[in-house]
């Protein structure tokens, strides 16, 4: 049975929110001011029809929109969408009592996402390859994807065929596809153990189709060409399943902000350094100490430095910064610092930074809520927040990145 609702505002995940008897109701694919009918299930509802559309409603870019679970806001006019994303950062900082100039959102172009994770499963009708419907385990097979790099979209048939070759169990598994300078890097997870025959067939397919690498659960099955990405002037051979920023343009925007802020620093710490997207760029002007918990990522960073040219000294240290953050005494050896933690943020590390004398700090985050918490710690520790720049690299989703730049006056000794 459908009920009539009026949408008051958008929630943090991009769903429309309507007031109703018994509390608020979240209705995906609706916009503020719209009158809709929807089938309610407790605090959520499935959109049935739009009776009165918002003037900001636009035609979605993809035939799979509302089904595949990948995008939440293709129906939102571009400028309004960008303002909504920027406001997520504004409100997160406001909730922690932080006042600061928030720059305009750095936008994300379509067809630019270079790293995509598909779900796959073998069925009686054939191999499914696509994205999972929101709040469901159902895989929606896709034929197009306007957020993804054209190299990925044009390879969908080949990826589906490869998924069929490596599938060794009936349940769903994942396939992460990354665009590199050498070709597509395919990392398969939880598809089952490959037999010798499967390995040979899959390897022959990868080589015949010009793919760069196939790995299964971290093991390289075949690597015709080492997958290489460029971090500024430095080429990095990334390990299987390595973390990369989702779009190259967003990575460059972040690196530009961080690099400019730390340009005066002679010695820089890069915490949660990954494969070196910041460290290897900063190394052109500064000595850098890169700290990362993943051994494979750190090895790729160190190898790239050793074979690179034009860099100052770049050292590396494997360390779990959640369990053992750098202490304020260790940090005092540096006059610049960047940290880019996972979504959980870096609360304990921020407490040590707040106690330190590091004059220049850049905080990079994919979660405005944990960023605001960490910035509150730094501001309470004497840092002045100079700017915050929101960056969109997950187009039409609720996710937003941000780069915050801070300074601390030198203490008189």
mmCIF file of C-alpha atoms in Angstrom:
data_model
loop_
_atom_site.group_PDB
_atom_site.id
_atom_site.type_symbol
_atom_site.label_atom_id
_atom_site.label_comp_id
_atom_site.label_asym_id
_atom_site.label_seq_id
_atom_site.Cartn_x
_atom_site.Cartn_y
_atom_site.Cartn_z
ATOM 1 C CA UNK A 1 0.000 0.000 0.000
ATOM 2 C CA UNK A 2 1.429 3.397 -0.977
ATOM 3 C CA UNK A 3 1.322 6.548 1.137
ATOM 4 C CA UNK A 4 1.688 10.193 0.155
ATOM 5 C CA UNK A 5 4.764 11.997 1.508
ATOM 6 C CA UNK A 6 6.296 15.471 1.235
ATOM 7 C CA UNK A 7 10.099 15.499 1.237
ATOM 8 C CA UNK A 8 11.551 17.971 3.722
ATOM 9 C CA UNK A 9 15.305 17.536 3.163
ATOM 10 C CA UNK A 10 18.068 15.160 2.104
ATOM 11 C CA UNK A 11 19.695 12.869 4.639
ATOM 12 C CA UNK A 12 23.402 12.186 4.963
ATOM 13 C CA UNK A 13 23.236 9.243 2.531
ATOM 14 C CA UNK A 14 21.274 11.191 -0.093
ATOM 15 C CA UNK A 15 17.829 9.805 0.734
ATOM 16 C CA UNK A 16 14.871 12.191 0.919
ATOM 17 C CA UNK A 17 13.447 12.538 4.425
ATOM 18 C CA UNK A 18 9.738 13.026 5.097
ATOM 19 C CA UNK A 19 7.981 13.585 8.416
ATOM 20 C CA UNK A 20 5.243 11.073 9.121
ATOM 21 C CA UNK A 21 3.308 9.515 11.952
ATOM 22 C CA UNK A 22 5.701 7.427 14.008
ATOM 23 C CA UNK A 23 8.822 9.346 12.952
ATOM 24 C CA UNK A 24 10.863 10.293 9.932
ATOM 25 C CA UNK A 25 10.790 8.175 6.774
ATOM 26 C CA UNK A 26 13.756 7.824 4.412
ATOM 27 C CA UNK A 27 12.819 7.619 0.714
ATOM 28 C CA UNK A 28 15.649 7.125 -1.828
ATOM 29 C CA UNK A 29 15.695 8.987 -5.163
ATOM 30 C CA UNK A 30 13.566 11.901 -3.961
ATOM 31 C CA UNK A 31 14.396 15.593 -3.537
ATOM 32 C CA UNK A 32 13.432 18.351 -1.074
ATOM 33 C CA UNK A 33 10.022 19.891 -1.789
ATOM 34 C CA UNK A 34 8.728 16.931 -3.777
ATOM 35 C CA UNK A 35 5.398 15.242 -3.165
ATOM 36 C CA UNK A 36 5.627 11.501 -3.759
ATOM 37 C CA UNK A 37 3.881 8.230 -3.111
ATOM 38 C CA UNK A 38 5.933 5.461 -1.556
ATOM 39 C CA UNK A 39 5.462 2.049 0.058
ATOM 40 C CA UNK A 40 6.575 2.314 3.671
ATOM 41 C CA UNK A 41 8.445 -0.334 5.649
ATOM 42 C CA UNK A 42 9.087 1.081 9.158
ATOM 43 C CA UNK A 43 11.444 4.067 8.720
ATOM 44 C CA UNK A 44 12.158 3.437 5.028
ATOM 45 C CA UNK A 45 9.979 3.556 1.945
ATOM 46 C CA UNK A 46 10.228 2.530 -1.691
ATOM 47 C CA UNK A 47 9.412 5.317 -4.151
ATOM 48 C CA UNK A 48 6.334 4.541 -6.249
ATOM 49 C CA UNK A 49 5.718 7.818 -8.097
ATOM 50 C CA UNK A 50 6.634 11.511 -8.045
ATOM 51 C CA UNK A 51 3.427 13.572 -7.931
ATOM 52 C CA UNK A 52 5.057 17.003 -7.762
ATOM 53 C CA UNK A 53 8.674 17.095 -8.927
ATOM 54 C CA UNK A 54 11.344 19.485 -7.708
ATOM 55 C CA UNK A 55 12.595 21.990 -10.318
ATOM 56 C CA UNK A 56 16.035 20.582 -9.464
ATOM 57 C CA UNK A 57 15.135 17.082 -10.674
ATOM 58 C CA UNK A 58 17.000 16.061 -13.840
ATOM 59 C CA UNK A 59 17.117 12.972 -16.010
ATOM 60 C CA UNK A 60 19.636 10.424 -14.686
ATOM 61 C CA UNK A 61 22.720 9.691 -16.763
ATOM 62 C CA UNK A 62 22.517 5.895 -16.504
ATOM 63 C CA UNK A 63 19.893 3.280 -17.331
ATOM 64 C CA UNK A 64 20.810 1.358 -14.158
ATOM 65 C CA UNK A 65 20.144 4.278 -11.797
ATOM 66 C CA UNK A 66 17.856 3.357 -8.851
ATOM 67 C CA UNK A 67 18.755 -0.323 -9.312
ATOM 68 C CA UNK A 68 22.496 -0.964 -9.085
ATOM 69 C CA UNK A 69 23.170 0.644 -5.689
ATOM 70 C CA UNK A 70 26.197 2.568 -6.897
ATOM 71 C CA UNK A 71 24.736 6.075 -7.255
ATOM 72 C CA UNK A 72 22.270 7.910 -5.036
ATOM 73 C CA UNK A 73 21.929 11.332 -6.659
ATOM 74 C CA UNK A 74 21.983 11.198 -10.467
ATOM 75 C CA UNK A 75 18.546 12.849 -10.415
ATOM 76 C CA UNK A 76 19.845 16.004 -8.651
ATOM 77 C CA UNK A 77 20.773 19.126 -10.642
ATOM 78 C CA UNK A 78 24.570 19.492 -10.727
ATOM 79 C CA UNK A 79 25.026 22.761 -8.838
ATOM 80 C CA UNK A 80 22.549 21.799 -6.120
ATOM 81 C CA UNK A 81 24.275 18.419 -5.797
ATOM 82 C CA UNK A 82 27.667 20.087 -5.359
ATOM 83 C CA UNK A 83 26.307 22.477 -2.732
ATOM 84 C CA UNK A 84 24.755 19.556 -0.840
ATOM 85 C CA UNK A 85 28.099 17.763 -0.761
ATOM 86 C CA UNK A 86 29.939 20.861 0.424
ATOM 87 C CA UNK A 87 27.319 21.346 3.125
ATOM 88 C CA UNK A 88 28.079 17.870 4.513
ATOM 89 C CA UNK A 89 31.569 19.127 5.389
ATOM 90 C CA UNK A 90 30.223 22.447 6.713
ATOM 91 C CA UNK A 91 27.749 20.716 9.016
ATOM 92 C CA UNK A 92 30.264 18.152 10.285
ATOM 93 C CA UNK A 93 32.647 20.918 11.354
ATOM 94 C CA UNK A 94 29.818 22.996 12.798
ATOM 95 C CA UNK A 95 28.733 20.053 14.946
ATOM 96 C CA UNK A 96 32.198 20.127 16.566
ATOM 97 C CA UNK A 97 32.125 23.895 17.023
ATOM 98 C CA UNK A 98 34.728 24.541 14.324
ATOM 99 C CA UNK A 99 34.482 27.762 12.343
ATOM 100 C CA UNK A 100 36.554 27.995 9.182
ATOM 101 C CA UNK A 101 36.368 29.091 5.569
ATOM 102 C CA UNK A 102 35.126 26.139 3.534
ATOM 103 C CA UNK A 103 36.162 26.319 -0.110
ATOM 104 C CA UNK A 104 33.860 25.425 -2.962
ATOM 105 C CA UNK A 105 33.703 21.743 -3.775
ATOM 106 C CA UNK A 106 36.273 20.507 -6.286
ATOM 107 C CA UNK A 107 33.961 18.712 -8.739
ATOM 108 C CA UNK A 108 34.273 15.214 -10.154
ATOM 109 C CA UNK A 109 33.916 14.599 -13.875
ATOM 110 C CA UNK A 110 31.978 11.629 -15.265
ATOM 111 C CA UNK A 111 33.937 8.721 -16.774
ATOM 112 C CA UNK A 112 36.882 9.340 -14.453
ATOM 113 C CA UNK A 113 36.762 6.661 -11.768
ATOM 114 C CA UNK A 114 39.812 4.448 -12.284
ATOM 115 C CA UNK A 115 39.164 1.848 -9.584
ATOM 116 C CA UNK A 116 35.883 -0.087 -9.424
ATOM 117 C CA UNK A 117 34.851 -3.142 -7.402
ATOM 118 C CA UNK A 118 32.294 -5.404 -9.078
ATOM 119 C CA UNK A 119 30.302 -8.214 -7.543
ATOM 120 C CA UNK A 120 30.006 -11.440 -9.529
ATOM 121 C CA UNK A 121 28.182 -14.761 -9.241
ATOM 122 C CA UNK A 122 27.606 -17.721 -11.536
ATOM 123 C CA UNK A 123 23.941 -18.509 -12.205
ATOM 124 C CA UNK A 124 22.075 -20.968 -14.402
ATOM 125 C CA UNK A 125 21.625 -18.133 -16.915
ATOM 126 C CA UNK A 126 25.329 -17.297 -16.960
ATOM 127 C CA UNK A 127 27.813 -15.108 -15.094
ATOM 128 C CA UNK A 128 26.445 -12.011 -13.373
ATOM 129 C CA UNK A 129 28.822 -9.044 -13.149
ATOM 130 C CA UNK A 130 27.662 -5.748 -11.730
ATOM 131 C CA UNK A 131 26.860 -3.879 -8.554
ATOM 132 C CA UNK A 132 24.725 -4.884 -5.589
ATOM 133 C CA UNK A 133 21.299 -3.302 -5.193
ATOM 134 C CA UNK A 134 21.155 -1.020 -2.146
ATOM 135 C CA UNK A 135 20.291 -2.808 1.134
ATOM 136 C CA UNK A 136 20.294 -6.128 -0.711
ATOM 137 C CA UNK A 137 22.553 -8.969 -1.844
ATOM 138 C CA UNK A 138 21.049 -8.964 -5.355
ATOM 139 C CA UNK A 139 23.621 -8.334 -8.105
ATOM 140 C CA UNK A 140 22.377 -6.013 -10.849
ATOM 141 C CA UNK A 141 24.204 -6.790 -14.110
ATOM 142 C CA UNK A 142 25.444 -3.613 -15.769
ATOM 143 C CA UNK A 143 25.964 -2.641 -19.392
ATOM 144 C CA UNK A 144 27.127 0.930 -18.803
ATOM 145 C CA UNK A 145 28.557 3.033 -15.982
ATOM 146 C CA UNK A 146 28.921 6.796 -16.512
ATOM 147 C CA UNK A 147 31.149 7.254 -13.457
ATOM 148 C CA UNK A 148 33.751 4.681 -14.533
ATOM 149 C CA UNK A 149 36.772 5.176 -16.760
ATOM 150 C CA UNK A 150 36.040 4.221 -20.386
ATOM 151 C CA UNK A 151 38.762 1.560 -20.236
ATOM 152 C CA UNK A 152 36.717 -0.291 -17.621
ATOM 153 C CA UNK A 153 33.371 0.121 -19.363
ATOM 154 C CA UNK A 154 34.729 -1.058 -22.709
ATOM 155 C CA UNK A 155 36.099 -4.181 -21.004
ATOM 156 C CA UNK A 156 32.848 -5.287 -19.327
ATOM 157 C CA UNK A 157 32.365 -8.297 -21.601
ATOM 158 C CA UNK A 158 35.985 -9.404 -21.097
ATOM 159 C CA UNK A 159 35.693 -8.926 -17.329
ATOM 160 C CA UNK A 160 32.517 -11.005 -17.255
ATOM 161 C CA UNK A 161 34.265 -13.753 -19.204
ATOM 162 C CA UNK A 162 37.256 -13.650 -16.855
ATOM 163 C CA UNK A 163 34.947 -13.812 -13.825
ATOM 164 C CA UNK A 164 33.492 -17.008 -15.279
ATOM 165 C CA UNK A 165 36.982 -18.488 -15.678
ATOM 166 C CA UNK A 166 38.114 -17.801 -12.100
ATOM 167 C CA UNK A 167 34.852 -18.636 -10.334
ATOM 168 C CA UNK A 168 35.343 -21.755 -8.206
ATOM 169 C CA UNK A 169 32.285 -21.629 -5.959
ATOM 170 C CA UNK A 170 28.562 -20.828 -6.217
ATOM 171 C CA UNK A 171 28.448 -17.805 -3.926
ATOM 172 C CA UNK A 172 29.137 -14.207 -4.904
ATOM 173 C CA UNK A 173 32.675 -12.854 -5.036
ATOM 174 C CA UNK A 174 34.376 -9.534 -5.823
ATOM 175 C CA UNK A 175 36.528 -8.285 -8.668
ATOM 176 C CA UNK A 176 38.417 -5.003 -8.277
ATOM 177 C CA UNK A 177 39.459 -3.454 -11.568
ATOM 178 C CA UNK A 178 42.054 -0.671 -11.673
ATOM 179 C CA UNK A 179 43.116 1.374 -14.683
ATOM 180 C CA UNK A 180 46.907 1.671 -14.790
ATOM 181 C CA UNK A 181 49.400 2.923 -17.350
ATOM 182 C CA UNK A 182 50.108 -0.722 -18.215
ATOM 183 C CA UNK A 183 46.495 -1.800 -18.658
ATOM 184 C CA UNK A 184 43.776 -3.167 -16.398
ATOM 185 C CA UNK A 185 44.825 -4.695 -13.083
ATOM 186 C CA UNK A 186 42.303 -7.322 -11.917
ATOM 187 C CA UNK A 187 42.193 -8.381 -8.254
ATOM 188 C CA UNK A 188 39.699 -11.168 -7.453
ATOM 189 C CA UNK A 189 38.591 -11.870 -3.891
ATOM 190 C CA UNK A 190 36.736 -14.851 -2.394
ATOM 191 C CA UNK A 191 36.068 -16.666 -5.680
ATOM 192 C CA UNK A 192 37.421 -19.963 -4.332
ATOM 193 C CA UNK A 193 40.672 -21.838 -4.824
ATOM 194 C CA UNK A 194 41.763 -22.139 -8.443
ATOM 195 C CA UNK A 195 42.788 -25.519 -9.794
ATOM 196 C CA UNK A 196 45.786 -25.911 -12.099
ATOM 197 C CA UNK A 197 43.584 -26.082 -15.190
ATOM 198 C CA UNK A 198 41.704 -22.919 -14.197
ATOM 199 C CA UNK A 199 44.985 -21.117 -13.627
ATOM 200 C CA UNK A 200 46.243 -21.999 -17.110
ATOM 201 C CA UNK A 201 42.989 -21.033 -18.810
ATOM 202 C CA UNK A 202 42.709 -17.745 -16.895
ATOM 203 C CA UNK A 203 46.377 -16.909 -17.524
ATOM 204 C CA UNK A 204 46.023 -17.519 -21.249
ATOM 205 C CA UNK A 205 42.915 -15.309 -21.316
ATOM 206 C CA UNK A 206 44.676 -12.447 -19.489
ATOM 207 C CA UNK A 207 47.614 -12.536 -21.890
ATOM 208 C CA UNK A 208 45.439 -12.834 -24.979
ATOM 209 C CA UNK A 209 43.238 -9.910 -23.918
ATOM 210 C CA UNK A 210 46.127 -7.575 -23.062
ATOM 211 C CA UNK A 211 45.327 -7.248 -19.363
ATOM 212 C CA UNK A 212 48.164 -6.203 -17.059
ATOM 213 C CA UNK A 213 47.678 -8.597 -14.139
ATOM 214 C CA UNK A 214 45.359 -11.093 -12.511
ATOM 215 C CA UNK A 215 45.594 -11.816 -8.797
ATOM 216 C CA UNK A 216 43.344 -13.975 -6.625
ATOM 217 C CA UNK A 217 43.176 -13.255 -2.889
ATOM 218 C CA UNK A 218 46.503 -11.428 -3.105
ATOM 219 C CA UNK A 219 48.328 -14.146 -5.067
ATOM 220 C CA UNK A 220 49.540 -13.110 -8.521
ATOM 221 C CA UNK A 221 48.277 -15.644 -11.057
ATOM 222 C CA UNK A 222 49.779 -13.944 -14.078
ATOM 223 C CA UNK A 223 51.405 -10.554 -14.637
ATOM 224 C CA UNK A 224 52.239 -9.894 -18.305
ATOM 225 C CA UNK A 225 52.982 -6.243 -17.466
ATOM 226 C CA UNK A 226 53.619 -4.707 -14.059
ATOM 227 C CA UNK A 227 50.691 -2.366 -13.286
ATOM 228 C CA UNK A 228 52.178 1.110 -12.959
ATOM 229 C CA UNK A 229 50.634 4.361 -11.756
ATOM 230 C CA UNK A 230 52.209 7.794 -11.802
ATOM 231 C CA UNK A 231 52.547 9.833 -8.597
ATOM 232 C CA UNK A 232 53.761 13.133 -9.960
ATOM 233 C CA UNK A 233 57.084 12.423 -11.702
ATOM 234 C CA UNK A 234 57.493 8.988 -10.079
ATOM 235 C CA UNK A 235 56.230 5.703 -11.565
ATOM 236 C CA UNK A 236 55.039 3.178 -8.967
ATOM 237 C CA UNK A 237 54.471 -0.523 -9.588
ATOM 238 C CA UNK A 238 51.479 -1.070 -7.306
ATOM 239 C CA UNK A 239 50.849 -4.385 -5.496
ATOM 240 C CA UNK A 240 47.651 -6.420 -6.024
ATOM 241 C CA UNK A 241 44.595 -4.745 -4.524
ATOM 242 C CA UNK A 242 46.573 -1.633 -3.576
ATOM 243 C CA UNK A 243 44.635 1.379 -2.336
ATOM 244 C CA UNK A 244 44.493 4.239 -4.822
ATOM 245 C CA UNK A 245 42.410 7.386 -4.815
ATOM 246 C CA UNK A 246 39.335 6.675 -6.906
ATOM 247 C CA UNK A 247 40.083 9.344 -9.520
ATOM 248 C CA UNK A 248 43.398 10.704 -10.721
ATOM 249 C CA UNK A 249 42.059 14.273 -10.816
ATOM 250 C CA UNK A 250 41.025 14.154 -7.142
ATOM 251 C CA UNK A 251 44.420 12.752 -6.184
ATOM 252 C CA UNK A 252 46.155 15.586 -8.032
ATOM 253 C CA UNK A 253 43.904 18.176 -6.368
ATOM 254 C CA UNK A 254 44.679 16.782 -2.910
ATOM 255 C CA UNK A 255 48.391 16.523 -3.646
ATOM 256 C CA UNK A 256 48.430 20.101 -4.916
ATOM 257 C CA UNK A 257 46.854 21.463 -1.739
ATOM 258 C CA UNK A 258 49.110 19.397 0.508
ATOM 259 C CA UNK A 259 52.253 20.179 -1.487
ATOM 260 C CA UNK A 260 51.672 23.911 -1.477
ATOM 261 C CA UNK A 261 50.969 23.944 2.272
ATOM 262 C CA UNK A 262 54.110 21.939 3.101
ATOM 263 C CA UNK A 263 56.379 23.613 0.540
ATOM 264 C CA UNK A 264 58.359 25.383 3.276
ATOM 265 C CA UNK A 265 58.975 22.189 5.254
ATOM 266 C CA UNK A 266 62.433 20.659 4.958
ATOM 267 C CA UNK A 267 61.491 17.397 6.670
ATOM 268 C CA UNK A 268 57.998 15.929 6.312
ATOM 269 C CA UNK A 269 56.182 12.959 7.841
ATOM 270 C CA UNK A 270 53.585 11.181 5.684
ATOM 271 C CA UNK A 271 51.342 9.078 7.918
ATOM 272 C CA UNK A 272 49.118 6.339 6.438
ATOM 273 C CA UNK A 273 51.320 6.788 3.372
ATOM 274 C CA UNK A 274 49.999 3.923 1.229
ATOM 275 C CA UNK A 275 52.052 3.479 -1.956
ATOM 276 C CA UNK A 276 53.334 7.058 -1.767
ATOM 277 C CA UNK A 277 50.843 9.302 -3.535
ATOM 278 C CA UNK A 278 51.874 12.170 -1.231
ATOM 279 C CA UNK A 279 55.354 11.065 -0.126
ATOM 280 C CA UNK A 280 56.796 10.678 -3.615
ATOM 281 C CA UNK A 281 55.454 14.044 -4.727
ATOM 282 C CA UNK A 282 56.641 15.805 -1.571
ATOM 283 C CA UNK A 283 60.045 14.173 -2.007
ATOM 284 C CA UNK A 284 60.807 16.550 -4.878
ATOM 285 C CA UNK A 285 61.313 19.400 -2.355
ATOM 286 C CA UNK A 286 61.525 17.826 1.104
ATOM 287 C CA UNK A 287 63.005 14.888 2.946
ATOM 288 C CA UNK A 288 60.101 12.556 3.702
ATOM 289 C CA UNK A 289 59.513 9.810 6.247
ATOM 290 C CA UNK A 290 56.624 7.617 5.090
ATOM 291 C CA UNK A 291 54.778 5.504 7.670
ATOM 292 C CA UNK A 292 52.341 2.769 6.613
ATOM 293 C CA UNK A 293 50.989 -0.472 8.071
ATOM 294 C CA UNK A 294 50.710 -2.470 4.841
ATOM 295 C CA UNK A 295 54.005 -4.122 3.938
ATOM 296 C CA UNK A 296 53.260 -4.492 0.217
ATOM 297 C CA UNK A 297 52.300 -0.830 -0.178
ATOM 298 C CA UNK A 298 55.396 0.315 1.692
ATOM 299 C CA UNK A 299 57.634 -1.931 -0.420
ATOM 300 C CA UNK A 300 56.148 -0.407 -3.601
ATOM 301 C CA UNK A 301 56.811 3.094 -2.266
ATOM 302 C CA UNK A 302 60.399 2.276 -1.312
ATOM 303 C CA UNK A 303 61.103 0.586 -4.671
ATOM 304 C CA UNK A 304 59.709 3.569 -6.579
ATOM 305 C CA UNK A 305 61.922 5.937 -4.574
ATOM 306 C CA UNK A 306 65.045 3.864 -5.173
ATOM 307 C CA UNK A 307 64.494 3.720 -8.919
ATOM 308 C CA UNK A 308 63.182 7.288 -9.169
ATOM 309 C CA UNK A 309 65.196 10.383 -9.960
ATOM 310 C CA UNK A 310 65.208 13.952 -8.685
ATOM 311 C CA UNK A 311 63.996 13.110 -5.176
ATOM 312 C CA UNK A 312 65.416 14.056 -1.831
ATOM 313 C CA UNK A 313 65.766 11.344 0.812
ATOM 314 C CA UNK A 314 62.585 9.286 1.348
ATOM 315 C CA UNK A 315 62.650 6.802 4.236
ATOM 316 C CA UNK A 316 59.901 4.374 5.166
ATOM 317 C CA UNK A 317 58.655 2.652 8.292
ATOM 318 C CA UNK A 318 56.103 -0.133 8.682
ATOM 319 C CA UNK A 319 53.929 0.682 11.660
ATOM 320 C CA UNK A 320 50.298 0.228 12.704
ATOM 321 C CA UNK A 321 49.395 3.818 13.512
ATOM 322 C CA UNK A 322 46.125 2.787 15.149
ATOM 323 C CA UNK A 323 47.903 0.616 17.712
ATOM 324 C CA UNK A 324 51.133 2.599 17.898
ATOM 325 C CA UNK A 325 50.830 6.181 16.701
ATOM 326 C CA UNK A 326 53.941 8.289 16.335
ATOM 327 C CA UNK A 327 54.478 10.069 19.653
ATOM 328 C CA UNK A 328 54.686 13.833 19.913
ATOM 329 C CA UNK A 329 58.397 13.502 20.698
ATOM 330 C CA UNK A 330 58.960 11.553 17.476
ATOM 331 C CA UNK A 331 56.882 14.062 15.520
ATOM 332 C CA UNK A 332 58.932 16.991 16.774
ATOM 333 C CA UNK A 333 61.699 15.888 14.390
ATOM 334 C CA UNK A 334 59.530 17.154 11.498
ATOM 335 C CA UNK A 335 58.467 20.624 10.376
ATOM 336 C CA UNK A 336 55.629 19.355 8.165
ATOM 337 C CA UNK A 337 53.158 16.500 8.298
ATOM 338 C CA UNK A 338 50.345 14.983 6.217
ATOM 339 C CA UNK A 339 48.010 12.228 7.351
ATOM 340 C CA UNK A 340 45.391 10.423 5.275
ATOM 341 C CA UNK A 341 43.741 7.690 7.372
ATOM 342 C CA UNK A 342 40.867 5.333 6.491
ATOM 343 C CA UNK A 343 37.244 6.318 7.208
ATOM 344 C CA UNK A 344 37.684 5.701 10.942
ATOM 345 C CA UNK A 345 40.021 8.689 11.094
ATOM 346 C CA UNK A 346 43.106 9.018 13.277
ATOM 347 C CA UNK A 347 41.932 9.960 16.770
ATOM 348 C CA UNK A 348 44.895 8.627 18.745
ATOM 349 C CA UNK A 349 47.422 9.905 16.209
ATOM 350 C CA UNK A 350 45.723 13.321 16.244
ATOM 351 C CA UNK A 351 46.177 13.492 20.031
ATOM 352 C CA UNK A 352 49.913 13.052 19.559
ATOM 353 C CA UNK A 353 50.049 15.607 16.735
ATOM 354 C CA UNK A 354 48.160 18.068 18.950
ATOM 355 C CA UNK A 355 50.894 17.771 21.601
ATOM 356 C CA UNK A 356 53.685 18.202 19.056
ATOM 357 C CA UNK A 357 55.524 21.254 17.750
ATOM 358 C CA UNK A 358 55.058 20.415 14.049
ATOM 359 C CA UNK A 359 54.236 23.831 12.530
ATOM 360 C CA UNK A 360 52.501 22.689 9.317
ATOM 361 C CA UNK A 361 49.883 19.927 9.168
ATOM 362 C CA UNK A 362 47.659 18.719 6.318
ATOM 363 C CA UNK A 363 44.758 16.427 7.200
ATOM 364 C CA UNK A 364 43.166 14.436 4.372
ATOM 365 C CA UNK A 365 39.941 12.538 4.949
ATOM 366 C CA UNK A 366 37.151 10.632 3.199
ATOM 367 C CA UNK A 367 34.806 11.034 6.187
ATOM 368 C CA UNK A 368 33.722 14.536 7.283
ATOM 369 C CA UNK A 369 32.519 13.269 10.673
ATOM 370 C CA UNK A 370 35.816 11.707 11.755
ATOM 371 C CA UNK A 371 37.719 14.578 10.147
ATOM 372 C CA UNK A 372 35.783 17.048 12.294
ATOM 373 C CA UNK A 373 36.562 15.006 15.421
ATOM 374 C CA UNK A 374 40.282 14.920 14.582
ATOM 375 C CA UNK A 375 40.369 18.627 13.710
ATOM 376 C CA UNK A 376 38.729 19.456 17.038
ATOM 377 C CA UNK A 377 41.595 17.637 18.769
ATOM 378 C CA UNK A 378 44.187 19.563 16.759
ATOM 379 C CA UNK A 379 42.522 22.944 17.271
ATOM 380 C CA UNK A 380 42.247 22.298 21.015
ATOM 381 C CA UNK A 381 45.967 21.479 20.923
ATOM 382 C CA UNK A 382 46.843 24.923 19.583
ATOM 383 C CA UNK A 383 46.540 24.536 15.812
ATOM 384 C CA UNK A 384 44.879 27.209 13.705
ATOM 385 C CA UNK A 385 42.684 25.825 10.927
ATOM 386 C CA UNK A 386 43.532 27.811 7.809
ATOM 387 C CA UNK A 387 41.303 26.207 5.199
ATOM 388 C CA UNK A 388 39.172 23.194 4.353
ATOM 389 C CA UNK A 389 38.602 22.108 0.739
ATOM 390 C CA UNK A 390 35.903 19.518 -0.060
ATOM 391 C CA UNK A 391 36.741 17.277 -3.011
ATOM 392 C CA UNK A 392 34.319 15.064 -4.909
ATOM 393 C CA UNK A 393 35.716 11.852 -6.330
ATOM 394 C CA UNK A 394 32.719 9.560 -5.798
ATOM 395 C CA UNK A 395 30.349 11.150 -8.284
ATOM 396 C CA UNK A 396 26.610 11.019 -7.448
ATOM 397 C CA UNK A 397 27.267 9.232 -4.153
ATOM 398 C CA UNK A 398 27.063 10.543 -0.598
ATOM 399 C CA UNK A 399 30.834 10.328 -0.076
ATOM 400 C CA UNK A 400 32.996 13.434 -0.010
ATOM 401 C CA UNK A 401 36.711 13.966 0.615
ATOM 402 C CA UNK A 402 38.296 16.982 2.254
ATOM 403 C CA UNK A 403 41.751 18.467 2.774
ATOM 404 C CA UNK A 404 42.262 20.590 5.893
ATOM 405 C CA UNK A 405 45.361 22.750 6.329
ATOM 406 C CA UNK A 406 46.575 23.782 9.798
ATOM 407 C CA UNK A 407 49.404 25.767 11.344
ATOM 408 C CA UNK A 408 50.815 26.042 14.839
ATOM 409 C CA UNK A 409 52.966 29.001 15.935
ATOM 410 C CA UNK A 410 56.437 28.016 17.079
ATOM 411 C CA UNK A 411 56.766 27.806 20.830
ATOM 412 C CA UNK A 412 59.387 29.919 22.495
ATOM 413 C CA UNK A 413 61.933 27.764 24.248
#
